[in-house]
């Protein structure tokens, strides 16, 4: 096995939150390299463009030596094959995440049988956090300060300033 392999943490990160960063921190302590792989989730309408989400993640993870932020399109299983990775990281916040994550893990394994999905649990203070909730708070004039990195807070303020 290549000891320098990258584990992939995929998601739409629209926008990245402190919960995502908590998972990235844990993953970066466990694996030699982490690729945060940003994509469009075909089932969601995104608030931030793909490049904006990548830029925000790059700013938020600049102090990690073994974390790289990239994007992919198409099937995640194909992307892993292409970059020669077989480890997927996903965050499990609560039991309610389980069914969707379980289904996705099995489907990814069906599509590429080498893939192993590793579930990490964020700090319990982030178990209630989601990107849509953060956007709703910002949209309604609340402060997202405690939930997101500084660069995301500023971007949310700009985005929803005129509402
Ligand atoms: N802290 C805070 N929030 C978290 C979190 C954490 N640790 N972990 C997940 N979330 C939230 C996200 O904020 C997001 O909230 P939202 O629904 O309010 O936006 C939600 O949980 C899930 O988001 P995310 O983890 O970004 O994943 P996703 O469900 O948007 O994207 C992909 C899933 C991109 C991995 C999946 O769609 C995919 O693989 N797409 C590629 C196409 C493909 O291969 N499809 C077949 C898959 S089997």
GROMACS .gro file of N, CA and C and ligand atoms in nm:
model
  537
    1UNK      N    1   0.084  -0.121   0.000
    1UNK     CA    2   0.000   0.000   0.000
    1UNK      C    3   0.088   0.126   0.000
    2UNK      N    4   0.047   0.223  -0.080
    2UNK     CA    5   0.117   0.350  -0.083
    2UNK      C    6   0.090   0.424   0.049
    3UNK      N    7   0.194   0.442   0.131
    3UNK     CA    8   0.176   0.503   0.263
    3UNK      C    9   0.146   0.653   0.252
    4UNK      N   10   0.158   0.707   0.130
    4UNK     CA   11   0.135   0.849   0.111
    4UNK      C   12  -0.001   0.879   0.050
    5UNK      N   13  -0.091   0.780   0.054
    5UNK     CA   14  -0.219   0.796  -0.013
    5UNK      C   15  -0.299   0.912   0.048
    6UNK      N   16  -0.394   0.961  -0.031
    6UNK     CA   17  -0.481   1.068   0.018
    6UNK      C   18  -0.618   1.013   0.053
    7UNK      N   19  -0.671   1.057   0.166
    7UNK     CA   20  -0.810   1.027   0.200
    7UNK      C   21  -0.893   1.145   0.148
    8UNK      N   22  -1.010   1.118   0.097
    8UNK     CA   23  -1.091   1.222   0.033
    8UNK      C   24  -1.211   1.257   0.121
    9UNK      N   25  -1.226   1.386   0.149
    9UNK     CA   26  -1.343   1.434   0.224
    9UNK      C   27  -1.429   1.514   0.124
   10UNK      N   28  -1.534   1.449   0.070
   10UNK     CA   29  -1.613   1.515  -0.034
   10UNK      C   30  -1.734   1.588   0.025
   11UNK      N   31  -1.782   1.686  -0.049
   11UNK     CA   32  -1.904   1.753  -0.005
   11UNK      C   33  -1.932   1.873  -0.092
   12UNK      N   34  -2.046   1.937  -0.064
   12UNK     CA   35  -2.075   2.058  -0.140
   12UNK      C   36  -2.027   2.184  -0.065
   13UNK      N   37  -2.018   2.177   0.067
   13UNK     CA   38  -1.959   2.285   0.148
   13UNK      C   39  -2.016   2.422   0.108
   14UNK      N   40  -2.145   2.437   0.119
   14UNK     CA   41  -2.212   2.558   0.069
   14UNK      C   42  -2.280   2.636   0.181
   15UNK      N   43  -2.207   2.706   0.265
   15UNK     CA   44  -2.062   2.725   0.270
   15UNK      C   45  -1.998   2.629   0.371
   16UNK      N   46  -1.863   2.628   0.376
   16UNK     CA   47  -1.796   2.549   0.480
   16UNK      C   48  -1.829   2.605   0.618
   17UNK      N   49  -1.842   2.516   0.716
   17UNK     CA   50  -1.872   2.559   0.853
   17UNK      C   51  -1.761   2.510   0.947
   18UNK      N   52  -1.771   2.552   1.073
   18UNK     CA   53  -1.673   2.503   1.172
   18UNK      C   54  -1.688   2.352   1.193
   19UNK      N   55  -1.807   2.300   1.165
   19UNK     CA   56  -1.828   2.154   1.175
   19UNK      C   57  -1.746   2.082   1.069
   20UNK      N   58  -1.746   2.135   0.947
   20UNK     CA   59  -1.663   2.074   0.842
   20UNK      C   60  -1.515   2.081   0.881
   21UNK      N   61  -1.475   2.199   0.936
   21UNK     CA   62  -1.334   2.214   0.973
   21UNK      C   63  -1.294   2.121   1.086
   22UNK      N   64  -1.389   2.093   1.174
   22UNK     CA   65  -1.364   1.997   1.282
   22UNK      C   66  -1.334   1.859   1.224
   23UNK      N   67  -1.412   1.820   1.121
   23UNK     CA   68  -1.389   1.689   1.057
   23UNK      C   69  -1.254   1.690   0.983
   24UNK      N   70  -1.224   1.801   0.915
   24UNK     CA   71  -1.096   1.811   0.842
   24UNK      C   72  -0.978   1.797   0.941
   25UNK      N   73  -0.991   1.863   1.057
   25UNK     CA   74  -0.885   1.855   1.158
   25UNK      C   75  -0.864   1.710   1.204
   26UNK      N   76  -0.976   1.644   1.235
   26UNK     CA   77  -0.965   1.504   1.281
   26UNK      C   78  -0.904   1.416   1.172
   27UNK      N   79  -0.951   1.435   1.049
   27UNK     CA   80  -0.901   1.352   0.937
   27UNK      C   81  -0.753   1.379   0.915
   28UNK      N   82  -0.711   1.504   0.927
   28UNK     CA   83  -0.570   1.537   0.899
   28UNK      C   84  -0.478   1.479   1.005
   29UNK      N   85  -0.533   1.448   1.123
   29UNK     CA   86  -0.453   1.382   1.226
   29UNK      C   87  -0.444   1.231   1.205
   30UNK      N   88  -0.534   1.179   1.123
   30UNK     CA   89  -0.540   1.033   1.104
   30UNK      C   90  -0.472   0.984   0.977
   31UNK      N   91  -0.475   1.068   0.873
   31UNK     CA   92  -0.427   1.023   0.742
   31UNK      C   93  -0.312   1.112   0.694
   32UNK      N   94  -0.223   1.054   0.610
   32UNK     CA   95  -0.107   1.133   0.565
   32UNK      C   96  -0.146   1.256   0.484
   33UNK      N   97  -0.245   1.240   0.396
   33UNK     CA   98  -0.290   1.354   0.313
   33UNK      C   99  -0.441   1.353   0.303
   34UNK      N  100  -0.496   1.473   0.303
   34UNK     CA  101  -0.641   1.485   0.287
   34UNK      C  102  -0.671   1.570   0.165
   35UNK      N  103  -0.759   1.521   0.081
   35UNK     CA  104  -0.811   1.604  -0.028
   35UNK      C  105  -0.954   1.639   0.009
   36UNK      N  106  -0.979   1.768   0.026
   36UNK     CA  107  -1.117   1.812   0.044
   36UNK      C  108  -1.170   1.831  -0.098
   37UNK      N  109  -1.266   1.748  -0.136
   37UNK     CA  110  -1.311   1.746  -0.276
   37UNK      C  111  -1.449   1.810  -0.286
   38UNK      N  112  -1.451   1.927  -0.351
   38UNK     CA  113  -1.574   2.006  -0.357
   38UNK      C  114  -1.646   1.979  -0.489
   39UNK      N  115  -1.777   1.964  -0.479
   39UNK     CA  116  -1.853   1.941  -0.601
   39UNK      C  117  -1.992   2.003  -0.589
   40UNK      N  118  -2.063   2.003  -0.700
   40UNK     CA  119  -2.203   2.047  -0.694
   40UNK      C  120  -2.288   1.926  -0.662
   41UNK      N  121  -2.373   1.938  -0.561
   41UNK     CA  122  -2.467   1.832  -0.532
   41UNK      C  123  -2.588   1.853  -0.624
   42UNK      N  124  -2.612   1.759  -0.714
   42UNK     CA  125  -2.717   1.779  -0.815
   42UNK      C  126  -2.855   1.796  -0.753
   43UNK      N  127  -2.869   1.757  -0.626
   43UNK     CA  128  -2.999   1.768  -0.561
   43UNK      C  129  -3.019   1.901  -0.488
   44UNK      N  130  -2.918   1.988  -0.495
   44UNK     CA  131  -2.929   2.115  -0.421
   44UNK      C  132  -2.906   2.234  -0.512
   45UNK      N  133  -2.970   2.346  -0.477
   45UNK     CA  134  -2.937   2.472  -0.546
   45UNK      C  135  -2.837   2.544  -0.458
   46UNK      N  136  -2.719   2.569  -0.513
   46UNK     CA  137  -2.614   2.624  -0.429
   46UNK      C  138  -2.618   2.776  -0.421
   47UNK      N  139  -2.582   2.828  -0.305
   47UNK     CA  140  -2.577   2.973  -0.284
   47UNK      C  141  -2.444   3.028  -0.334
   48UNK      N  142  -2.336   2.956  -0.305
   48UNK     CA  143  -2.203   2.998  -0.346
   48UNK      C  144  -2.158   2.914  -0.467
   49UNK      N  145  -2.097   2.983  -0.564
   49UNK     CA  146  -2.047   2.912  -0.683
   49UNK      C  147  -1.935   2.817  -0.641
   50UNK      N  148  -1.912   2.719  -0.723
   50UNK     CA  149  -1.809   2.618  -0.691
   50UNK      C  150  -1.674   2.683  -0.657
   51UNK      N  151  -1.631   2.778  -0.741
   51UNK     CA  152  -1.500   2.841  -0.718
   51UNK      C  153  -1.499   2.919  -0.586
   52UNK      N  154  -1.613   2.980  -0.550
   52UNK     CA  155  -1.620   3.054  -0.423
   52UNK      C  156  -1.605   2.957  -0.305
   53UNK      N  157  -1.671   2.842  -0.316
   53UNK     CA  158  -1.661   2.743  -0.208
   53UNK      C  159  -1.518   2.690  -0.195
   54UNK      N  160  -1.452   2.671  -0.310
   54UNK     CA  161  -1.313   2.625  -0.308
   54UNK      C  162  -1.225   2.731  -0.241
   55UNK      N  163  -1.243   2.857  -0.281
   55UNK     CA  164  -1.161   2.966  -0.224
   55UNK      C  165  -1.181   2.976  -0.072
   56UNK      N  166  -1.307   2.965  -0.029
   56UNK     CA  167  -1.335   2.976   0.115
   56UNK      C  168  -1.270   2.860   0.191
   57UNK      N  169  -1.276   2.741   0.132
   57UNK     CA  170  -1.213   2.625   0.198
   57UNK      C  171  -1.061   2.639   0.200
   58UNK      N  172  -1.005   2.692   0.091
   58UNK     CA  173  -0.858   2.709   0.087
   58UNK      C  174  -0.814   2.808   0.194
   59UNK      N  175  -0.888   2.918   0.206
   59UNK     CA  176  -0.854   3.017   0.309
   59UNK      C  177  -0.866   2.954   0.448
   60UNK      N  178  -0.971   2.878   0.470
   60UNK     CA  179  -0.998   2.821   0.603
   60UNK      C  180  -0.902   2.710   0.641
   61UNK      N  181  -0.836   2.649   0.542
   61UNK     CA  182  -0.749   2.534   0.573
   61UNK      C  183  -0.602   2.564   0.545
   62UNK      N  184  -0.570   2.692   0.530
   62UNK     CA  185  -0.432   2.725   0.486
   62UNK      C  186  -0.325   2.683   0.586
   63UNK      N  187  -0.359   2.667   0.713
   63UNK     CA  188  -0.258   2.628   0.812
   63UNK      C  189  -0.236   2.477   0.821
   64UNK      N  190  -0.319   2.400   0.750
   64UNK     CA  191  -0.298   2.254   0.752
   64UNK      C  192  -0.194   2.218   0.646
   65UNK      N  193  -0.091   2.146   0.687
   65UNK     CA  194   0.016   2.112   0.592
   65UNK      C  195  -0.023   1.998   0.499
   66UNK      N  196  -0.115   1.912   0.543
   66UNK     CA  197  -0.147   1.793   0.463
   66UNK      C  198  -0.289   1.797   0.405
   67UNK      N  199  -0.344   1.919   0.391
   67UNK     CA  200  -0.480   1.931   0.336
   67UNK      C  201  -0.477   2.011   0.206
   68UNK      N  202  -0.539   1.954   0.105
   68UNK     CA  203  -0.547   2.019  -0.026
   68UNK      C  204  -0.694   2.029  -0.064
   69UNK      N  205  -0.732   2.142  -0.123
   69UNK     CA  206  -0.872   2.158  -0.164
   69UNK      C  207  -0.880   2.152  -0.316
   70UNK      N  208  -0.958   2.057  -0.367
   70UNK     CA  209  -0.972   2.039  -0.512
   70UNK      C  210  -1.121   2.025  -0.545
   71UNK      N  211  -1.151   2.024  -0.674
   71UNK     CA  212  -1.292   2.001  -0.710
   71UNK      C  213  -1.302   1.880  -0.800
   72UNK      N  214  -1.421   1.825  -0.808
   72UNK     CA  215  -1.443   1.717  -0.904
   72UNK      C  216  -1.585   1.729  -0.958
   73UNK      N  217  -1.605   1.664  -1.075
   73UNK     CA  218  -1.741   1.658  -1.127
   73UNK      C  219  -1.768   1.513  -1.165
   74UNK      N  220  -1.892   1.480  -1.175
   74UNK     CA  221  -1.926   1.341  -1.208
   74UNK      C  222  -1.932   1.256  -1.082
   75UNK      N  223  -1.915   1.127  -1.102
   75UNK     CA  224  -1.929   1.034  -0.989
   75UNK      C  225  -1.807   1.037  -0.897
   76UNK      N  226  -1.836   1.039  -0.768
   76UNK     CA  227  -1.729   1.038  -0.667
   76UNK      C  228  -1.645   0.910  -0.679
   77UNK      N  229  -1.712   0.799  -0.704
   77UNK     CA  230  -1.641   0.671  -0.714
   77UNK      C  231  -1.539   0.675  -0.828
   78UNK      N  232  -1.575   0.740  -0.938
   78UNK     CA  233  -1.482   0.751  -1.052
   78UNK      C  234  -1.365   0.844  -1.017
   79UNK      N  235  -1.398   0.950  -0.944
   79UNK     CA  236  -1.293   1.045  -0.904
   79UNK      C  237  -1.188   0.975  -0.817
   80UNK      N  238  -1.234   0.893  -0.723
   80UNK     CA  239  -1.139   0.823  -0.637
   80UNK      C  240  -1.048   0.731  -0.719
   81UNK      N  241  -1.109   0.664  -0.815
   81UNK     CA  242  -1.030   0.575  -0.901
   81UNK      C  243  -0.923   0.657  -0.974
   82UNK      N  244  -0.968   0.772  -1.027
   82UNK     CA  245  -0.878   0.857  -1.106
   82UNK      C  246  -0.756   0.903  -1.025
   83UNK      N  247  -0.779   0.937  -0.899
   83UNK     CA  248  -0.666   0.988  -0.819
   83UNK      C  249  -0.601   0.877  -0.735
   84UNK      N  250  -0.647   0.754  -0.760
   84UNK     CA  251  -0.587   0.639  -0.693
   84UNK      C  252  -0.604   0.643  -0.541
   85UNK      N  253  -0.722   0.683  -0.498
   85UNK     CA  254  -0.752   0.683  -0.355
   85UNK      C  255  -0.864   0.583  -0.330
   86UNK      N  256  -0.874   0.533  -0.207
   86UNK     CA  257  -0.982   0.439  -0.177
   86UNK      C  258  -1.048   0.469  -0.043
   87UNK      N  259  -1.007   0.580   0.019
   87UNK     CA  260  -1.064   0.615   0.150
   87UNK      C  261  -1.149   0.741   0.141
   88UNK      N  262  -1.274   0.727   0.182
   88UNK     CA  263  -1.367   0.840   0.185
   88UNK      C  264  -1.394   0.877   0.330
   89UNK      N  265  -1.392   1.005   0.358
   89UNK     CA  266  -1.425   1.053   0.492
   89UNK      C  267  -1.561   1.119   0.486
   90UNK      N  268  -1.647   1.086   0.581
   90UNK     CA  269  -1.774   1.158   0.592
   90UNK      C  270  -1.799   1.187   0.740
   91UNK      N  271  -1.866   1.297   0.765
   91UNK     CA  272  -1.898   1.332   0.903
   91UNK      C  273  -2.036   1.278   0.939
   92UNK      N  274  -2.047   1.225   1.059
   92UNK     CA  275  -2.178   1.179   1.108
   92UNK      C  276  -2.213   1.264   1.229
   93UNK      N  277  -2.314   1.351   1.212
   93UNK     CA  278  -2.347   1.441   1.321
   93UNK      C  279  -2.447   1.381   1.418
   94UNK      N  280  -2.542   1.308   1.363
   94UNK     CA  281  -2.649   1.254   1.447
   94UNK      C  282  -2.703   1.130   1.378
   95UNK      N  283  -2.787   1.059   1.449
   95UNK     CA  284  -2.845   0.936   1.394
   95UNK      C  285  -2.918   0.964   1.263
   96UNK      N  286  -2.976   1.085   1.254
   96UNK     CA  287  -3.052   1.121   1.134
   96UNK      C  288  -2.965   1.124   1.008
   97UNK      N  289  -2.835   1.142   1.023
   97UNK     CA  290  -2.745   1.139   0.905
   97UNK      C  291  -2.723   0.997   0.856
   98UNK      N  292  -2.746   0.901   0.946
   98UNK     CA  293  -2.697   0.766   0.921
   98UNK      C  294  -2.754   0.701   0.795
   99UNK      N  295  -2.885   0.711   0.777
   99UNK     CA  296  -2.948   0.639   0.667
   99UNK      C  297  -2.893   0.684   0.530
  100UNK      N  298  -2.886   0.816   0.513
  100UNK     CA  299  -2.834   0.873   0.389
  100UNK      C  300  -2.687   0.834   0.370
  101UNK      N  301  -2.610   0.845   0.476
  101UNK     CA  302  -2.466   0.816   0.467
  101UNK      C  303  -2.441   0.667   0.441
  102UNK      N  304  -2.521   0.583   0.504
  102UNK     CA  305  -2.508   0.438   0.490
  102UNK      C  306  -2.536   0.399   0.344
  103UNK      N  307  -2.644   0.458   0.293
  103UNK     CA  308  -2.683   0.432   0.154
  103UNK      C  309  -2.572   0.477   0.057
  104UNK      N  310  -2.519   0.595   0.084
  104UNK     CA  311  -2.416   0.650  -0.004
  104UNK      C  312  -2.288   0.565   0.003
  105UNK      N  313  -2.252   0.522   0.124
  105UNK     CA  314  -2.131   0.440   0.140
  105UNK      C  315  -2.146   0.309   0.063
  106UNK      N  316  -2.262   0.246   0.073
  106UNK     CA  317  -2.281   0.117   0.004
  106UNK      C  318  -2.286   0.136  -0.147
  107UNK      N  319  -2.349   0.246  -0.190
  107UNK     CA  320  -2.357   0.272  -0.334
  107UNK      C  321  -2.217   0.300  -0.390
  108UNK      N  322  -2.139   0.378  -0.317
  108UNK     CA  323  -2.002   0.406  -0.363
  108UNK      C  324  -1.920   0.279  -0.371
  109UNK      N  325  -1.941   0.189  -0.276
  109UNK     CA  326  -1.866   0.063  -0.278
  109UNK      C  327  -1.911  -0.026  -0.394
  110UNK      N  328  -2.042  -0.016  -0.425
  110UNK     CA  329  -2.093  -0.092  -0.539
  110UNK      C  330  -2.029  -0.041  -0.669
  111UNK      N  331  -2.012   0.092  -0.675
  111UNK     CA  332  -1.956   0.152  -0.797
  111UNK      C  333  -1.805   0.131  -0.808
  112UNK      N  334  -1.740   0.119  -0.694
  112UNK     CA  335  -1.594   0.100  -0.693
  112UNK      C  336  -1.563   0.020  -0.567
  113UNK      N  337  -1.539  -0.110  -0.585
  113UNK     CA  338  -1.539  -0.197  -0.467
  113UNK      C  339  -1.421  -0.176  -0.372
  114UNK      N  340  -1.324  -0.098  -0.414
  114UNK     CA  341  -1.210  -0.071  -0.326
  114UNK      C  342  -1.242   0.033  -0.218
  115UNK      N  343  -1.348   0.111  -0.241
  115UNK     CA  344  -1.373   0.226  -0.153
  115UNK      C  345  -1.415   0.185  -0.011
  116UNK      N  346  -1.349   0.244   0.086
  116UNK     CA  347  -1.390   0.230   0.226
  116UNK      C  348  -1.433   0.367   0.275
  117UNK      N  349  -1.551   0.376   0.335
  117UNK     CA  350  -1.596   0.504   0.391
  117UNK      C  351  -1.572   0.504   0.542
  118UNK      N  352  -1.502   0.605   0.587
  118UNK     CA  353  -1.473   0.618   0.731
  118UNK      C  354  -1.558   0.734   0.784
  119UNK      N  355  -1.634   0.707   0.888
  119UNK     CA  356  -1.720   0.811   0.947
  119UNK      C  357  -1.653   0.871   1.070
  120UNK      N  358  -1.646   1.002   1.071
  120UNK     CA  359  -1.592   1.072   1.187
  120UNK      C  360  -1.703   1.155   1.250
  121UNK      N  361  -1.697   1.167   1.380
  121UNK     CA  362  -1.800   1.243   1.452
  121UNK      C  363  -1.742   1.375   1.496
  122UNK      N  364  -1.808   1.485   1.460
  122UNK     CA  365  -1.754   1.615   1.505
  122UNK      C  366  -1.778   1.635   1.654
  123UNK      N  367  -1.713   1.736   1.709
  123UNK     CA  368  -1.740   1.774   1.847
  123UNK      C  369  -1.890   1.794   1.865
  124UNK      N  370  -1.940   1.759   1.983
  124UNK     CA  371  -2.086   1.762   1.998
  124UNK      C  372  -2.146   1.902   1.984
  125UNK      N  373  -2.062   2.004   2.001
  125UNK     CA  374  -2.114   2.140   1.983
  125UNK      C  375  -2.147   2.170   1.836
  126UNK      N  376  -2.107   2.082   1.745
  126UNK     CA  377  -2.136   2.104   1.603
  126UNK      C  378  -2.242   2.008   1.549
  127UNK      N  379  -2.299   1.926   1.636
  127UNK     CA  380  -2.390   1.823   1.583
  127UNK      C  381  -2.520   1.882   1.528
  128UNK      N  382  -2.550   2.004   1.566
  128UNK     CA  383  -2.674   2.067   1.520
  128UNK      C  384  -2.651   2.156   1.398
  129UNK      N  385  -2.525   2.167   1.358
  129UNK     CA  386  -2.487   2.265   1.257
  129UNK      C  387  -2.508   2.213   1.115
  130UNK      N  388  -2.558   2.298   1.026
  130UNK     CA  389  -2.561   2.261   0.884
  130UNK      C  390  -2.543   2.388   0.802
  131UNK      N  391  -2.502   2.372   0.678
  131UNK     CA  392  -2.479   2.489   0.593
  131UNK      C  393  -2.609   2.566   0.570
  132UNK      N  394  -2.720   2.494   0.550
  132UNK     CA  395  -2.846   2.568   0.525
  132UNK      C  396  -2.889   2.649   0.647
  133UNK      N  397  -2.866   2.592   0.767
  133UNK     CA  398  -2.905   2.667   0.886
  133UNK      C  399  -2.824   2.795   0.900
  134UNK      N  400  -2.694   2.783   0.871
  134UNK     CA  401  -2.605   2.900   0.878
  134UNK      C  402  -2.652   3.008   0.779
  135UNK      N  403  -2.690   2.963   0.659
  135UNK     CA  404  -2.735   3.060   0.556
  135UNK      C  405  -2.866   3.126   0.600
  136UNK      N  406  -2.953   3.047   0.659
  136UNK     CA  407  -3.082   3.103   0.704
  136UNK      C  408  -3.059   3.210   0.811
  137UNK      N  409  -2.968   3.181   0.903
  137UNK     CA  410  -2.937   3.279   1.010
  137UNK      C  411  -2.886   3.409   0.946
  138UNK      N  412  -2.790   3.394   0.854
  138UNK     CA  413  -2.731   3.512   0.789
  138UNK      C  414  -2.835   3.588   0.708
  139UNK      N  415  -2.918   3.515   0.639
  139UNK     CA  416  -3.022   3.576   0.554
  139UNK      C  417  -3.121   3.657   0.636
  140UNK      N  418  -3.147   3.610   0.760
  140UNK     CA  419  -3.244   3.678   0.844
  140UNK      C  420  -3.180   3.780   0.938
  141UNK      N  421  -3.054   3.814   0.907
  141UNK     CA  422  -2.988   3.922   0.982
  141UNK      C  423  -2.919   3.878   1.109
  142UNK      N  424  -2.912   3.747   1.136
  142UNK     CA  425  -2.843   3.699   1.256
  142UNK      C  426  -2.694   3.688   1.231
  143UNK      N  427  -2.619   3.659   1.339
  143UNK     CA  428  -2.474   3.646   1.324
  143UNK      C  429  -2.434   3.499   1.315
  144UNK      N  430  -2.356   3.469   1.211
  144UNK     CA  431  -2.309   3.331   1.191
  144UNK      C  432  -2.171   3.312   1.252
  145UNK      N  433  -2.123   3.416   1.322
  145UNK     CA  434  -1.985   3.423   1.372
  145UNK      C  435  -1.936   3.296   1.442
  146UNK      N  436  -2.017   3.241   1.530
  146UNK     CA  437  -1.969   3.125   1.608
  146UNK      C  438  -1.976   2.994   1.530
  147UNK      N  439  -2.035   2.997   1.412
  147UNK     CA  440  -2.056   2.871   1.339
  147UNK      C  441  -1.964   2.850   1.219
  148UNK      N  442  -1.902   2.959   1.174
  148UNK     CA  443  -1.824   2.950   1.049
  148UNK      C  444  -1.688   3.021   1.064
  149UNK      N  445  -1.591   2.984   0.977
  149UNK     CA  446  -1.464   3.058   0.977
  149UNK      C  447  -1.487   3.205   0.940
  150UNK      N  448  -1.392   3.291   0.982
  150UNK     CA  449  -1.405   3.436   0.961
  150UNK      C  450  -1.434   3.472   0.814
  151UNK      N  451  -1.360   3.409   0.720
  151UNK     CA  452  -1.379   3.444   0.578
  151UNK      C  453  -1.521   3.411   0.531
  152UNK      N  454  -1.579   3.306   0.586
  152UNK     CA  455  -1.716   3.269   0.548
  152UNK      C  456  -1.815   3.369   0.609
  153UNK      N  457  -1.788   3.408   0.733
  153UNK     CA  458  -1.875   3.506   0.799
  153UNK      C  459  -1.882   3.635   0.715
  154UNK      N  460  -1.766   3.681   0.670
  154UNK     CA  461  -1.760   3.805   0.590
  154UNK      C  462  -1.835   3.788   0.458
  155UNK      N  463  -1.817   3.674   0.396
  155UNK     CA  464  -1.881   3.647   0.268
  155UNK      C  465  -2.034   3.640   0.284
  156UNK      N  466  -2.078   3.579   0.393
  156UNK     CA  467  -2.222   3.570   0.419
  156UNK      C  468  -2.282   3.709   0.440
  157UNK      N  469  -2.207   3.794   0.512
  157UNK     CA  470  -2.252   3.931   0.537
  157UNK      C  471  -2.269   4.006   0.406
  158UNK      N  472  -2.167   3.990   0.319
  158UNK     CA  473  -2.171   4.058   0.187
  158UNK      C  474  -2.290   4.008   0.107
  159UNK      N  475  -2.305   3.876   0.106
  159UNK     CA  476  -2.407   3.813   0.023
  159UNK      C  477  -2.549   3.855   0.062
  160UNK      N  478  -2.572   3.867   0.193
  160UNK     CA  479  -2.709   3.891   0.237
  160UNK      C  480  -2.731   4.033   0.290
  161UNK      N  481  -2.634   4.123   0.263
  161UNK     CA  482  -2.638   4.260   0.314
  161UNK      C  483  -2.765   4.334   0.275
  162UNK      N  484  -2.808   4.316   0.153
  162UNK     CA  485  -2.919   4.398   0.103
  162UNK      C  486  -3.057   4.336   0.121
  163UNK      N  487  -3.066   4.235   0.205
  163UNK     CA  488  -3.199   4.171   0.220
  163UNK      C  489  -3.280   4.236   0.330
  164LIG     N1  490  -2.057   1.994   1.027
  164LIG     C1  491  -2.153   2.073   0.983
  164LIG     N2  492  -2.235   2.042   0.884
  164LIG     C2  493  -2.216   1.924   0.825
  164LIG     C3  494  -2.117   1.835   0.864
  164LIG     C4  495  -2.035   1.875   0.971
  164LIG     N3  496  -1.937   1.799   1.017
  164LIG     N4  497  -2.124   1.725   0.789
  164LIG     C5  498  -2.225   1.745   0.705
  164LIG     N5  499  -2.281   1.864   0.727
  164LIG     C6  500  -2.397   1.921   0.658
  164LIG     C7  501  -2.364   2.011   0.547
  164LIG     O1  502  -2.349   2.142   0.593
  164LIG     C8  503  -2.484   1.994   0.459
  164LIG     O2  504  -2.588   2.074   0.506
  164LIG     P1  505  -2.701   2.129   0.409
  164LIG     O3  506  -2.776   2.008   0.360
  164LIG     O4  507  -2.778   2.215   0.499
  164LIG     O5  508  -2.633   2.201   0.297
  164LIG     C9  509  -2.521   1.850   0.478
  164LIG     O6  510  -2.470   1.814   0.603
  164LIG    C10  511  -2.459   1.756   0.381
  164LIG     O7  512  -2.361   1.823   0.307
  164LIG     P2  513  -2.224   1.769   0.254
  164LIG     O8  514  -2.152   1.692   0.357
  164LIG     O9  515  -2.154   1.884   0.189
  164LIG    O10  516  -2.263   1.667   0.151
  164LIG     P3  517  -2.369   1.678   0.043
  164LIG    O11  518  -2.480   1.589   0.087
  164LIG    O12  519  -2.405   1.814   0.006
  164LIG    O13  520  -2.288   1.618  -0.078
  164LIG    C11  521  -2.174   1.447  -0.201
  164LIG    C12  522  -2.271   1.481  -0.090
  164LIG    C13  523  -2.124   1.567  -0.276
  164LIG    C14  524  -2.058   1.377  -0.139
  164LIG    C15  525  -2.253   1.353  -0.297
  164LIG    O14  526  -2.365   1.422  -0.346
  164LIG    C16  527  -2.167   1.305  -0.412
  164LIG    O15  528  -2.087   1.216  -0.394
  164LIG     N6  529  -2.186   1.364  -0.531
  164LIG    C17  530  -2.112   1.323  -0.650
  164LIG    C18  531  -2.203   1.240  -0.743
  164LIG    C19  532  -2.210   1.097  -0.696
  164LIG    O16  533  -2.111   1.025  -0.693
  164LIG     N7  534  -2.331   1.055  -0.662
  164LIG    C20  535  -2.356   0.921  -0.613
  164LIG    C21  536  -2.331   0.915  -0.464
  164LIG     S1  537  -2.356   0.754  -0.404
   0.00000   0.00000   0.00000
